[in-house]
Amino acid sequence: MNTNTIKAIAFDAYGTLFDVHSVIEVCDELFPGQGTRLSQLWRTKQLEYSWLRALMGRYVDFRQITEEALIFACRQLDLPLDEAYRKRLMEEYLMLKLYPEVSDVLPRLTAWKRTIFSNGSLDFLLPLVKHTELEQHLDDVISVDDAKIYKPHPAAYTRVLEVLQVKREEVVFVSSNAWDAAGAKSFGFHVAWLNRTGQTFDELGQPPDFIIHNLGELLPILQKQQ
Amino acid sequence: MNTNTIKAIAFDAYGTLFDVHSVIEVCDELFPGQGTRLSQLWRTKQLEYSWLRALMGRYVDFRQITEEALIFACRQLDLPLDEAYRKRLMEEYLMLKLYPEVSDVLPRLTAWKRTIFSNGSLDFLLPLVKHTELEQHLDDVISVDDAKIYKPHPAAYTRVLEVLQVKREEVVFVSSNAWDAAGAKSFGFHVAWLNRTGQTFDELGQPPDFIIHNLGELLPILQKQQ
């Protein structure tokens, strides 16, 4: 990779900048002892539903997918989800926590356009960006919602090119989600897989260009190659 | 549903007619105590990879997907998979067991064309059909492989119409996989979800027409409606 040509860094949001498992605390408050199980199944189904709806050609926005995944997870785990609980848990998605290093690292990457590129629709994502005070460190927030298709479909990643007016090889995409990193690599982005927790990369024939263990490792890699 | 118009019954293969977890025994022999975990992760990743590759536009056949899912699962679980083990486990996929009622029920459904419709490519699927002696009870075995796309993409289900020369509403599709049942319903088939083990149906806005608990319940349902 020749990073002289890099113009933009696109960050995945959920699981990469924002910890989706921030919801465990409230899950545990509402359903004592079930927080971790519920959070994990909720996330698993959220991703599955985004892939399945994209394949079926039945797009609905990420808020709805997230809510439907929550409903499924509670049914599967036999947890009584009334309307108040549902509302409370869905609101948690607008208040996810940043991973600890994010606020320190983003301000140091001003040599490039910094953007979020996410499955989340803007009405779902922007309150989170605002709440975590990331706005000041971002040049743009891009959603697949305008393309009405989810990652890893190429038409989703194309949104980054359209919005930023850059070429594929001018983008470094950063994601903690191996499937998303593979999809971006397949699309033609340079890819850094952010492996915070010792995960195994997916066998999809699309290995990432870099593996980093926290976001702080990104800057030296980009500088070193210039 | 008016089943007077039904001309064909299409059965999903893996998880519906054939028990994918038949592999547990050999998994356990090779990796003592790890059989169930390995089998579950192997299956989970097999499905994920079929969806992700379909979305990425990176089709490879189901044998390769199955093998890549096995490689991932062993890496993730820290199980040493050498070439002999890999070969042995992949061969198990050609010797999966039928669910107990299948051999009794299929011969009683001769009023309709009976076909398998599967993600499996024919070279992967036909040895299994032969080994379980299902050939005599089937009019056809249809694979998505000719469309080079996986379920639940509509182009996959379209293969059934092309091969059997029937219309969507003339087909009953039977699957134990909720996501597959939802995909078939979205496509326009009549759908029977075969829920053998008390699963929860997916929240994808595509409920099945019927829920059955073993394959034997299919015949009275189809007869009753005639």
PDB file of N, CA and C in Angstrom, chain A residues 44-45 48-58 68-69 71-72 75-77 149-154 179 182-183 185-187 198-206, chain B residues 44-45 48-58 68-69 71-72 75-77 149-154 179 182-183 185-187 198-206:
ATOM      1  N   THR A  44     -25.877 -10.303  17.361  1.00  0.00           N
ATOM      2  CA  THR A  44     -25.782 -11.348  16.330  1.00  0.00           C
ATOM      3  C   THR A  44     -26.941 -11.246  15.350  1.00  0.00           C
ATOM      4  N   LYS A  45     -28.137 -11.083  15.888  1.00  0.00           N
ATOM      5  CA  LYS A  45     -29.327 -11.042  15.037  1.00  0.00           C
ATOM      6  C   LYS A  45     -29.401  -9.736  14.248  1.00  0.00           C
ATOM      7  N   GLU A  48     -27.217 -10.409  11.294  1.00  0.00           N
ATOM      8  CA  GLU A  48     -27.873 -11.382  10.413  1.00  0.00           C
ATOM      9  C   GLU A  48     -29.005 -10.735   9.628  1.00  0.00           C
ATOM     10  N   TYR A  49     -29.831  -9.964  10.323  1.00  0.00           N
ATOM     11  CA  TYR A  49     -30.986  -9.364   9.653  1.00  0.00           C
ATOM     12  C   TYR A  49     -30.547  -8.344   8.594  1.00  0.00           C
ATOM     13  N   SER A  50     -29.441  -7.646   8.848  1.00  0.00           N
ATOM     14  CA  SER A  50     -28.969  -6.697   7.824  1.00  0.00           C
ATOM     15  C   SER A  50     -28.537  -7.465   6.571  1.00  0.00           C
ATOM     16  N   TRP A  51     -27.843  -8.587   6.758  1.00  0.00           N
ATOM     17  CA  TRP A  51     -27.417  -9.382   5.591  1.00  0.00           C
ATOM     18  C   TRP A  51     -28.615 -10.004   4.885  1.00  0.00           C
ATOM     19  N   LEU A  52     -29.515 -10.592   5.667  1.00  0.00           N
ATOM     20  CA  LEU A  52     -30.638 -11.322   5.070  1.00  0.00           C
ATOM     21  C   LEU A  52     -31.586 -10.375   4.339  1.00  0.00           C
ATOM     22  N   ARG A  53     -31.866  -9.236   4.945  1.00  0.00           N
ATOM     23  CA  ARG A  53     -32.750  -8.278   4.263  1.00  0.00           C
ATOM     24  C   ARG A  53     -32.093  -7.732   3.003  1.00  0.00           C
ATOM     25  N   ALA A  54     -30.788  -7.504   3.060  1.00  0.00           N
ATOM     26  CA  ALA A  54     -30.081  -7.030   1.851  1.00  0.00           C
ATOM     27  C   ALA A  54     -30.204  -8.076   0.744  1.00  0.00           C
ATOM     28  N   LEU A  55     -30.043  -9.346   1.097  1.00  0.00           N
ATOM     29  CA  LEU A  55     -30.138 -10.412   0.086  1.00  0.00           C
ATOM     30  C   LEU A  55     -31.554 -10.577  -0.435  1.00  0.00           C
ATOM     31  N   MET A  56     -32.543 -10.456   0.451  1.00  0.00           N
ATOM     32  CA  MET A  56     -33.939 -10.626   0.068  1.00  0.00           C
ATOM     33  C   MET A  56     -34.465  -9.426  -0.718  1.00  0.00           C
ATOM     34  N   GLY A  57     -33.700  -8.326  -0.701  1.00  0.00           N
ATOM     35  CA  GLY A  57     -34.193  -7.103  -1.325  1.00  0.00           C
ATOM     36  C   GLY A  57     -35.311  -6.474  -0.519  1.00  0.00           C
ATOM     37  N   ARG A  58     -35.241  -6.602   0.804  1.00  0.00           N
ATOM     38  CA  ARG A  58     -36.283  -6.075   1.700  1.00  0.00           C
ATOM     39  C   ARG A  58     -35.668  -5.088   2.684  1.00  0.00           C
ATOM     40  N   GLU A  68     -36.102  -5.110  15.600  1.00  0.00           N
ATOM     41  CA  GLU A  68     -36.586  -6.464  15.302  1.00  0.00           C
ATOM     42  C   GLU A  68     -35.646  -7.523  15.882  1.00  0.00           C
ATOM     43  N   ALA A  69     -34.349  -7.213  15.859  1.00  0.00           N
ATOM     44  CA  ALA A  69     -33.370  -8.136  16.451  1.00  0.00           C
ATOM     45  C   ALA A  69     -33.566  -8.230  17.963  1.00  0.00           C
ATOM     46  N   ILE A  71     -36.446  -7.764  19.553  1.00  0.00           N
ATOM     47  CA  ILE A  71     -37.676  -8.542  19.763  1.00  0.00           C
ATOM     48  C   ILE A  71     -37.388 -10.035  19.644  1.00  0.00           C
ATOM     49  N   PHE A  72     -36.644 -10.399  18.600  1.00  0.00           N
ATOM     50  CA  PHE A  72     -36.287 -11.812  18.436  1.00  0.00           C
ATOM     51  C   PHE A  72     -35.508 -12.330  19.642  1.00  0.00           C
ATOM     52  N   ARG A  75     -37.600 -12.920  22.676  1.00  0.00           N
ATOM     53  CA  ARG A  75     -38.454 -14.101  22.504  1.00  0.00           C
ATOM     54  C   ARG A  75     -37.643 -15.377  22.681  1.00  0.00           C
ATOM     55  N   GLN A  76     -36.516 -15.417  22.018  1.00  0.00           N
ATOM     56  CA  GLN A  76     -35.663 -16.608  22.053  1.00  0.00           C
ATOM     57  C   GLN A  76     -35.212 -16.913  23.484  1.00  0.00           C
ATOM     58  N   LEU A  77     -34.894 -15.864  24.236  1.00  0.00           N
ATOM     59  CA  LEU A  77     -34.391 -16.050  25.599  1.00  0.00           C
ATOM     60  C   LEU A  77     -35.520 -16.056  26.638  1.00  0.00           C
ATOM     61  N   ILE A 149     -29.086  -0.392   0.903  1.00  0.00           N
ATOM     62  CA  ILE A 149     -28.508  -1.745   0.899  1.00  0.00           C
ATOM     63  C   ILE A 149     -27.432  -1.777   1.983  1.00  0.00           C
ATOM     64  N   TYR A 150     -27.261  -2.933   2.592  1.00  0.00           N
ATOM     65  CA  TYR A 150     -26.298  -3.031   3.689  1.00  0.00           C
ATOM     66  C   TYR A 150     -24.942  -3.556   3.228  1.00  0.00           C
ATOM     67  N   LYS A 151     -23.915  -3.195   3.994  1.00  0.00           N
ATOM     68  CA  LYS A 151     -22.618  -3.831   3.842  1.00  0.00           C
ATOM     69  C   LYS A 151     -22.786  -5.343   4.063  1.00  0.00           C
ATOM     70  N   PRO A 152     -22.034  -6.199   3.387  1.00  0.00           N
ATOM     71  CA  PRO A 152     -20.894  -5.885   2.530  1.00  0.00           C
ATOM     72  C   PRO A 152     -21.220  -5.789   1.041  1.00  0.00           C
ATOM     73  N   HIS A 153     -22.433  -5.393   0.662  1.00  0.00           N
ATOM     74  CA  HIS A 153     -22.732  -5.223  -0.766  1.00  0.00           C
ATOM     75  C   HIS A 153     -21.911  -4.044  -1.315  1.00  0.00           C
ATOM     76  N   PRO A 154     -21.317  -4.216  -2.497  1.00  0.00           N
ATOM     77  CA  PRO A 154     -20.491  -3.135  -3.064  1.00  0.00           C
ATOM     78  C   PRO A 154     -21.221  -1.799  -3.179  1.00  0.00           C
ATOM     79  N   TRP A 179     -16.062  -9.340   8.947  1.00  0.00           N
ATOM     80  CA  TRP A 179     -16.854  -9.482   7.712  1.00  0.00           C
ATOM     81  C   TRP A 179     -16.913  -8.156   6.956  1.00  0.00           C
ATOM     82  N   ALA A 182     -13.517  -7.496   5.408  1.00  0.00           N
ATOM     83  CA  ALA A 182     -13.400  -8.334   4.203  1.00  0.00           C
ATOM     84  C   ALA A 182     -14.202  -7.730   3.047  1.00  0.00           C
ATOM     85  N   GLY A 183     -15.398  -7.247   3.350  1.00  0.00           N
ATOM     86  CA  GLY A 183     -16.236  -6.637   2.313  1.00  0.00           C
ATOM     87  C   GLY A 183     -15.592  -5.396   1.715  1.00  0.00           C
ATOM     88  N   LYS A 185     -12.375  -4.721   1.697  1.00  0.00           N
ATOM     89  CA  LYS A 185     -11.184  -5.152   0.942  1.00  0.00           C
ATOM     90  C   LYS A 185     -11.619  -5.667  -0.430  1.00  0.00           C
ATOM     91  N   SER A 186     -12.665  -6.450  -0.452  1.00  0.00           N
ATOM     92  CA  SER A 186     -13.204  -6.968  -1.705  1.00  0.00           C
ATOM     93  C   SER A 186     -13.634  -5.833  -2.634  1.00  0.00           C
ATOM     94  N   PHE A 187     -14.125  -4.755  -2.036  1.00  0.00           N
ATOM     95  CA  PHE A 187     -14.575  -3.589  -2.803  1.00  0.00           C
ATOM     96  C   PHE A 187     -13.405  -2.810  -3.396  1.00  0.00           C
ATOM     97  N   GLY A 198      -8.627 -10.161  20.217  1.00  0.00           N
ATOM     98  CA  GLY A 198      -8.078 -11.473  19.848  1.00  0.00           C
ATOM     99  C   GLY A 198      -9.040 -12.347  19.058  1.00  0.00           C
ATOM    100  N   GLN A 199      -9.815 -11.743  18.168  1.00  0.00           N
ATOM    101  CA  GLN A 199     -10.718 -12.498  17.309  1.00  0.00           C
ATOM    102  C   GLN A 199      -9.939 -13.180  16.172  1.00  0.00           C
ATOM    103  N   THR A 200     -10.627 -14.053  15.459  1.00  0.00           N
ATOM    104  CA  THR A 200     -10.064 -14.735  14.292  1.00  0.00           C
ATOM    105  C   THR A 200     -10.648 -14.091  13.041  1.00  0.00           C
ATOM    106  N   PHE A 201      -9.792 -13.757  12.070  1.00  0.00           N
ATOM    107  CA  PHE A 201     -10.321 -13.124  10.857  1.00  0.00           C
ATOM    108  C   PHE A 201     -11.079 -14.151  10.023  1.00  0.00           C
ATOM    109  N   ASP A 202     -12.097 -13.668   9.311  1.00  0.00           N
ATOM    110  CA  ASP A 202     -12.941 -14.581   8.551  1.00  0.00           C
ATOM    111  C   ASP A 202     -12.259 -15.114   7.296  1.00  0.00           C
ATOM    112  N   GLU A 203     -12.590 -16.372   6.975  1.00  0.00           N
ATOM    113  CA  GLU A 203     -12.035 -17.067   5.805  1.00  0.00           C
ATOM    114  C   GLU A 203     -12.879 -16.739   4.574  1.00  0.00           C
ATOM    115  N   LEU A 204     -12.730 -15.529   4.103  1.00  0.00           N
ATOM    116  CA  LEU A 204     -13.520 -15.085   2.952  1.00  0.00           C
ATOM    117  C   LEU A 204     -12.626 -14.700   1.776  1.00  0.00           C
ATOM    118  N   GLY A 205     -11.351 -15.049   1.888  1.00  0.00           N
ATOM    119  CA  GLY A 205     -10.428 -14.763   0.785  1.00  0.00           C
ATOM    120  C   GLY A 205     -10.084 -13.290   0.638  1.00  0.00           C
ATOM    121  N   GLN A 206     -10.320 -12.507   1.689  1.00  0.00           N
ATOM    122  CA  GLN A 206     -10.098 -11.053   1.614  1.00  0.00           C
ATOM    123  C   GLN A 206      -9.367 -10.561   2.862  1.00  0.00           C
TER     124      GLN A 206
ATOM    125  N   THR B  44     -22.705 -22.293  11.923  1.00  0.00           N
ATOM    126  CA  THR B  44     -22.965 -20.847  11.975  1.00  0.00           C
ATOM    127  C   THR B  44     -22.154 -20.118  10.910  1.00  0.00           C
ATOM    128  N   LYS B  45     -20.880 -20.463  10.820  1.00  0.00           N
ATOM    129  CA  LYS B  45     -20.004 -19.767   9.871  1.00  0.00           C
ATOM    130  C   LYS B  45     -20.301 -20.170   8.430  1.00  0.00           C
ATOM    131  N   GLU B  48     -23.153 -17.923   7.536  1.00  0.00           N
ATOM    132  CA  GLU B  48     -22.659 -16.544   7.418  1.00  0.00           C
ATOM    133  C   GLU B  48     -21.887 -16.349   6.114  1.00  0.00           C
ATOM    134  N   TYR B  49     -21.003 -17.282   5.827  1.00  0.00           N
ATOM    135  CA  TYR B  49     -20.166 -17.124   4.631  1.00  0.00           C
ATOM    136  C   TYR B  49     -21.001 -17.192   3.352  1.00  0.00           C
ATOM    137  N   SER B  50     -22.072 -18.001   3.364  1.00  0.00           N
ATOM    138  CA  SER B  50     -22.925 -18.040   2.172  1.00  0.00           C
ATOM    139  C   SER B  50     -23.607 -16.688   1.968  1.00  0.00           C
ATOM    140  N   TRP B  51     -24.071 -16.077   3.064  1.00  0.00           N
ATOM    141  CA  TRP B  51     -24.726 -14.764   2.944  1.00  0.00           C
ATOM    142  C   TRP B  51     -23.714 -13.689   2.543  1.00  0.00           C
ATOM    143  N   LEU B  52     -22.569 -13.695   3.210  1.00  0.00           N
ATOM    144  CA  LEU B  52     -21.585 -12.629   2.975  1.00  0.00           C
ATOM    145  C   LEU B  52     -21.014 -12.708   1.565  1.00  0.00           C
ATOM    146  N   ARG B  53     -20.693 -13.910   1.113  1.00  0.00           N
ATOM    147  CA  ARG B  53     -20.159 -14.035  -0.244  1.00  0.00           C
ATOM    148  C   ARG B  53     -21.211 -13.650  -1.282  1.00  0.00           C
ATOM    149  N   ALA B  54     -22.469 -14.000  -1.019  1.00  0.00           N
ATOM    150  CA  ALA B  54     -23.533 -13.605  -1.947  1.00  0.00           C
ATOM    151  C   ALA B  54     -23.620 -12.079  -2.013  1.00  0.00           C
ATOM    152  N   LEU B  55     -23.522 -11.418  -0.860  1.00  0.00           N
ATOM    153  CA  LEU B  55     -23.595  -9.952  -0.839  1.00  0.00           C
ATOM    154  C   LEU B  55     -22.375  -9.310  -1.489  1.00  0.00           C
ATOM    155  N   MET B  56     -21.196  -9.892  -1.249  1.00  0.00           N
ATOM    156  CA  MET B  56     -19.967  -9.336  -1.797  1.00  0.00           C
ATOM    157  C   MET B  56     -19.834  -9.597  -3.296  1.00  0.00           C
ATOM    158  N   GLY B  57     -20.694 -10.502  -3.822  1.00  0.00           N
ATOM    159  CA  GLY B  57     -20.538 -10.900  -5.216  1.00  0.00           C
ATOM    160  C   GLY B  57     -19.298 -11.762  -5.425  1.00  0.00           C
ATOM    161  N   ARG B  58     -18.996 -12.601  -4.437  1.00  0.00           N
ATOM    162  CA  ARG B  58     -17.807 -13.464  -4.490  1.00  0.00           C
ATOM    163  C   ARG B  58     -18.214 -14.922  -4.323  1.00  0.00           C
ATOM    164  N   GLU B  68     -14.082 -23.651   4.280  1.00  0.00           N
ATOM    165  CA  GLU B  68     -13.556 -22.411   4.868  1.00  0.00           C
ATOM    166  C   GLU B  68     -14.173 -22.148   6.249  1.00  0.00           C
ATOM    167  N   ALA B  69     -15.438 -22.512   6.384  1.00  0.00           N
ATOM    168  CA  ALA B  69     -16.091 -22.363   7.690  1.00  0.00           C
ATOM    169  C   ALA B  69     -15.458 -23.303   8.714  1.00  0.00           C
ATOM    170  N   ILE B  71     -12.327 -24.381   8.644  1.00  0.00           N
ATOM    171  CA  ILE B  71     -10.997 -23.818   8.960  1.00  0.00           C
ATOM    172  C   ILE B  71     -11.131 -22.693   9.984  1.00  0.00           C
ATOM    173  N   PHE B  72     -12.098 -21.801   9.748  1.00  0.00           N
ATOM    174  CA  PHE B  72     -12.319 -20.713  10.698  1.00  0.00           C
ATOM    175  C   PHE B  72     -12.659 -21.261  12.083  1.00  0.00           C
ATOM    176  N   ARG B  75      -9.724 -22.660  13.922  1.00  0.00           N
ATOM    177  CA  ARG B  75      -8.817 -21.585  14.369  1.00  0.00           C
ATOM    178  C   ARG B  75      -9.385 -20.879  15.593  1.00  0.00           C
ATOM    179  N   GLN B  76     -10.662 -20.535  15.494  1.00  0.00           N
ATOM    180  CA  GLN B  76     -11.314 -19.800  16.584  1.00  0.00           C
ATOM    181  C   GLN B  76     -11.302 -20.605  17.881  1.00  0.00           C
ATOM    182  N   LEU B  77     -11.502 -21.909  17.764  1.00  0.00           N
ATOM    183  CA  LEU B  77     -11.579 -22.765  18.953  1.00  0.00           C
ATOM    184  C   LEU B  77     -10.213 -23.327  19.327  1.00  0.00           C
ATOM    185  N   ILE B 149     -25.529 -17.853  -6.823  1.00  0.00           N
ATOM    186  CA  ILE B 149     -25.915 -16.942  -5.740  1.00  0.00           C
ATOM    187  C   ILE B 149     -26.625 -17.782  -4.681  1.00  0.00           C
ATOM    188  N   TYR B 150     -26.489 -17.387  -3.434  1.00  0.00           N
ATOM    189  CA  TYR B 150     -27.076 -18.179  -2.354  1.00  0.00           C
ATOM    190  C   TYR B 150     -28.433 -17.644  -1.914  1.00  0.00           C
ATOM    191  N   LYS B 151     -29.225 -18.548  -1.337  1.00  0.00           N
ATOM    192  CA  LYS B 151     -30.432 -18.136  -0.636  1.00  0.00           C
ATOM    193  C   LYS B 151     -30.036 -17.179   0.493  1.00  0.00           C
ATOM    194  N   PRO B 152     -30.845 -16.185   0.849  1.00  0.00           N
ATOM    195  CA  PRO B 152     -32.218 -15.963   0.381  1.00  0.00           C
ATOM    196  C   PRO B 152     -32.342 -14.964  -0.788  1.00  0.00           C
ATOM    197  N   HIS B 153     -31.350 -14.868  -1.664  1.00  0.00           N
ATOM    198  CA  HIS B 153     -31.490 -13.976  -2.828  1.00  0.00           C
ATOM    199  C   HIS B 153     -32.573 -14.547  -3.768  1.00  0.00           C
ATOM    200  N   PRO B 154     -33.449 -13.697  -4.280  1.00  0.00           N
ATOM    201  CA  PRO B 154     -34.523 -14.189  -5.158  1.00  0.00           C
ATOM    202  C   PRO B 154     -34.012 -14.986  -6.360  1.00  0.00           C
ATOM    203  N   TRP B 179     -34.556 -18.403   8.428  1.00  0.00           N
ATOM    204  CA  TRP B 179     -34.146 -17.366   7.460  1.00  0.00           C
ATOM    205  C   TRP B 179     -34.462 -17.807   6.035  1.00  0.00           C
ATOM    206  N   ALA B 182     -38.209 -17.628   5.517  1.00  0.00           N
ATOM    207  CA  ALA B 182     -38.569 -16.217   5.307  1.00  0.00           C
ATOM    208  C   ALA B 182     -38.200 -15.770   3.890  1.00  0.00           C
ATOM    209  N   GLY B 183     -37.053 -16.181   3.426  1.00  0.00           N
ATOM    210  CA  GLY B 183     -36.618 -15.819   2.069  1.00  0.00           C
ATOM    211  C   GLY B 183     -37.543 -16.386   1.010  1.00  0.00           C
ATOM    212  N   LYS B 185     -40.693 -17.241   1.454  1.00  0.00           N
ATOM    213  CA  LYS B 185     -41.984 -16.551   1.581  1.00  0.00           C
ATOM    214  C   LYS B 185     -41.905 -15.191   0.875  1.00  0.00           C
ATOM    215  N   SER B 186     -40.825 -14.482   1.108  1.00  0.00           N
ATOM    216  CA  SER B 186     -40.610 -13.189   0.456  1.00  0.00           C
ATOM    217  C   SER B 186     -40.613 -13.336  -1.067  1.00  0.00           C
ATOM    218  N   PHE B 187     -40.099 -14.449  -1.538  1.00  0.00           N
ATOM    219  CA  PHE B 187     -40.032 -14.713  -2.983  1.00  0.00           C
ATOM    220  C   PHE B 187     -41.402 -15.013  -3.577  1.00  0.00           C
ATOM    221  N   GLY B 198     -38.310 -26.368  18.694  1.00  0.00           N
ATOM    222  CA  GLY B 198     -38.785 -25.233  19.496  1.00  0.00           C
ATOM    223  C   GLY B 198     -37.997 -23.948  19.287  1.00  0.00           C
ATOM    224  N   GLN B 199     -37.583 -23.700  18.055  1.00  0.00           N
ATOM    225  CA  GLN B 199     -36.881 -22.455  17.744  1.00  0.00           C
ATOM    226  C   GLN B 199     -37.865 -21.274  17.672  1.00  0.00           C
ATOM    227  N   THR B 200     -37.315 -20.077  17.581  1.00  0.00           N
ATOM    228  CA  THR B 200     -38.100 -18.851  17.414  1.00  0.00           C
ATOM    229  C   THR B 200     -37.981 -18.399  15.963  1.00  0.00           C
ATOM    230  N   PHE B 201     -39.107 -18.082  15.336  1.00  0.00           N
ATOM    231  CA  PHE B 201     -39.032 -17.645  13.936  1.00  0.00           C
ATOM    232  C   PHE B 201     -38.428 -16.249  13.852  1.00  0.00           C
ATOM    233  N   ASP B 202     -37.718 -15.989  12.758  1.00  0.00           N
ATOM    234  CA  ASP B 202     -37.026 -14.708  12.620  1.00  0.00           C
ATOM    235  C   ASP B 202     -37.969 -13.545  12.341  1.00  0.00           C
ATOM    236  N   GLU B 203     -37.602 -12.385  12.877  1.00  0.00           N
ATOM    237  CA  GLU B 203     -38.382 -11.148  12.731  1.00  0.00           C
ATOM    238  C   GLU B 203     -37.972 -10.442  11.439  1.00  0.00           C
ATOM    239  N   LEU B 204     -38.390 -11.023  10.331  1.00  0.00           N
ATOM    240  CA  LEU B 204     -38.021 -10.466   9.028  1.00  0.00           C
ATOM    241  C   LEU B 204     -39.260 -10.054   8.234  1.00  0.00           C
ATOM    242  N   GLY B 205     -40.393 -10.021   8.911  1.00  0.00           N
ATOM    243  CA  GLY B 205     -41.624  -9.578   8.246  1.00  0.00           C
ATOM    244  C   GLY B 205     -42.163 -10.581   7.239  1.00  0.00           C
ATOM    245  N   GLN B 206     -41.750 -11.849   7.343  1.00  0.00           N
ATOM    246  CA  GLN B 206     -42.149 -12.869   6.369  1.00  0.00           C
ATOM    247  C   GLN B 206     -42.543 -14.158   7.085  1.00  0.00           C
TER     248      GLN B 206
END
